[in-house]
């Protein structure tokens, strides 16, 4: 089983010239851990995506929406 990394659109992983790219090295490692947990059967990819979108939506509509987004602090 491998993560659906070939998807397109707003839920696709960040890419430049076809390669995955991240702003910081820790982001790449965190994404790698998520993919590893997915491949180990810890959750389905839609479950992961839904959980992440839920966290982002809570920030966008919550009282801290004027502060910078830090999903790892939720």
PDB file of C-alpha atoms in Angstrom:
ATOM      1  CA  UNK A   1       0.000   0.000   0.000  1.00  0.00           C
ATOM      2  CA  UNK A   2       1.361   3.457  -0.777  1.00  0.00           C
ATOM      3  CA  UNK A   3      -0.026   6.923  -0.215  1.00  0.00           C
ATOM      4  CA  UNK A   4      -1.825   8.489  -3.181  1.00  0.00           C
ATOM      5  CA  UNK A   5       0.895  11.051  -3.861  1.00  0.00           C
ATOM      6  CA  UNK A   6       0.047  11.425  -7.542  1.00  0.00           C
ATOM      7  CA  UNK A   7      -3.180  13.318  -6.866  1.00  0.00           C
ATOM      8  CA  UNK A   8      -3.773  16.831  -8.178  1.00  0.00           C
ATOM      9  CA  UNK A   9      -5.733  19.783  -6.894  1.00  0.00           C
ATOM     10  CA  UNK A  10      -5.873  21.540  -3.546  1.00  0.00           C
ATOM     11  CA  UNK A  11      -5.264  18.349  -1.556  1.00  0.00           C
ATOM     12  CA  UNK A  12      -2.138  17.365  -3.493  1.00  0.00           C
ATOM     13  CA  UNK A  13       1.212  17.429  -1.698  1.00  0.00           C
ATOM     14  CA  UNK A  14       3.349  20.495  -2.482  1.00  0.00           C
ATOM     15  CA  UNK A  15       5.458  20.078  -5.626  1.00  0.00           C
ATOM     16  CA  UNK A  16       7.898  21.961  -7.843  1.00  0.00           C
ATOM     17  CA  UNK A  17       8.938  20.451 -11.171  1.00  0.00           C
ATOM     18  CA  UNK A  18       7.195  17.223 -10.137  1.00  0.00           C
ATOM     19  CA  UNK A  19       9.211  16.812  -6.932  1.00  0.00           C
ATOM     20  CA  UNK A  20       7.779  17.066  -3.418  1.00  0.00           C
ATOM     21  CA  UNK A  21       8.896  20.297  -1.751  1.00  0.00           C
ATOM     22  CA  UNK A  22       8.505  21.670   1.751  1.00  0.00           C
ATOM     23  CA  UNK A  23       9.361  24.995   3.405  1.00  0.00           C
ATOM     24  CA  UNK A  24      11.346  23.429   6.231  1.00  0.00           C
ATOM     25  CA  UNK A  25      13.135  20.076   6.706  1.00  0.00           C
ATOM     26  CA  UNK A  26      10.809  19.152   9.602  1.00  0.00           C
ATOM     27  CA  UNK A  27       7.807  19.429   7.255  1.00  0.00           C
ATOM     28  CA  UNK A  28       9.306  16.764   5.000  1.00  0.00           C
ATOM     29  CA  UNK A  29       9.964  14.484   7.976  1.00  0.00           C
ATOM     30  CA  UNK A  30       6.440  15.001   9.353  1.00  0.00           C
ATOM     31  CA  UNK A  31       4.945  14.198   5.962  1.00  0.00           C
ATOM     32  CA  UNK A  32       7.150  11.100   5.738  1.00  0.00           C
ATOM     33  CA  UNK A  33       5.909   9.947   9.142  1.00  0.00           C
ATOM     34  CA  UNK A  34       2.287  10.434   8.032  1.00  0.00           C
ATOM     35  CA  UNK A  35       2.920   8.378   4.887  1.00  0.00           C
ATOM     36  CA  UNK A  36       4.659   5.656   6.942  1.00  0.00           C
ATOM     37  CA  UNK A  37       1.751   5.464   9.391  1.00  0.00           C
ATOM     38  CA  UNK A  38      -0.664   5.280   6.471  1.00  0.00           C
ATOM     39  CA  UNK A  39       1.336   2.476   4.871  1.00  0.00           C
ATOM     40  CA  UNK A  40       1.399   0.618   8.229  1.00  0.00           C
ATOM     41  CA  UNK A  41      -2.414   0.732   8.312  1.00  0.00           C
ATOM     42  CA  UNK A  42      -2.713   3.361  11.045  1.00  0.00           C
ATOM     43  CA  UNK A  43      -5.382   5.233   9.091  1.00  0.00           C
ATOM     44  CA  UNK A  44      -6.718   5.644   5.583  1.00  0.00           C
ATOM     45  CA  UNK A  45      -5.538   8.543   3.452  1.00  0.00           C
ATOM     46  CA  UNK A  46      -9.049  10.078   3.441  1.00  0.00           C
ATOM     47  CA  UNK A  47      -9.074   9.901   7.272  1.00  0.00           C
ATOM     48  CA  UNK A  48      -5.754  11.746   7.414  1.00  0.00           C
ATOM     49  CA  UNK A  49      -6.882  14.361   4.916  1.00  0.00           C
ATOM     50  CA  UNK A  50     -10.182  14.889   6.760  1.00  0.00           C
ATOM     51  CA  UNK A  51      -8.431  15.295  10.124  1.00  0.00           C
ATOM     52  CA  UNK A  52      -5.979  17.831   8.696  1.00  0.00           C
ATOM     53  CA  UNK A  53      -8.709  19.791   6.906  1.00  0.00           C
ATOM     54  CA  UNK A  54     -10.770  19.811  10.119  1.00  0.00           C
ATOM     55  CA  UNK A  55      -7.831  21.297  12.060  1.00  0.00           C
ATOM     56  CA  UNK A  56      -7.247  23.958   9.423  1.00  0.00           C
ATOM     57  CA  UNK A  57     -10.941  24.842   9.256  1.00  0.00           C
ATOM     58  CA  UNK A  58     -11.101  25.174  13.058  1.00  0.00           C
ATOM     59  CA  UNK A  59      -8.246  27.681  12.924  1.00  0.00           C
ATOM     60  CA  UNK A  60      -9.744  29.608   9.997  1.00  0.00           C
ATOM     61  CA  UNK A  61     -13.059  30.066  11.784  1.00  0.00           C
ATOM     62  CA  UNK A  62     -11.822  30.254  15.364  1.00  0.00           C
ATOM     63  CA  UNK A  63     -10.791  33.135  17.598  1.00  0.00           C
ATOM     64  CA  UNK A  64      -7.096  32.796  16.632  1.00  0.00           C
ATOM     65  CA  UNK A  65      -7.618  33.168  12.870  1.00  0.00           C
ATOM     66  CA  UNK A  66      -5.686  36.474  12.847  1.00  0.00           C
ATOM     67  CA  UNK A  67      -2.583  34.704  14.169  1.00  0.00           C
ATOM     68  CA  UNK A  68      -0.162  32.784  11.921  1.00  0.00           C
ATOM     69  CA  UNK A  69      -1.228  29.205  11.163  1.00  0.00           C
ATOM     70  CA  UNK A  70       0.719  26.558  13.110  1.00  0.00           C
ATOM     71  CA  UNK A  71      -1.145  23.264  12.774  1.00  0.00           C
ATOM     72  CA  UNK A  72       1.446  21.463  14.897  1.00  0.00           C
ATOM     73  CA  UNK A  73       0.455  23.611  17.887  1.00  0.00           C
ATOM     74  CA  UNK A  74      -3.237  22.550  17.878  1.00  0.00           C
TER      75      UNK A  74
END
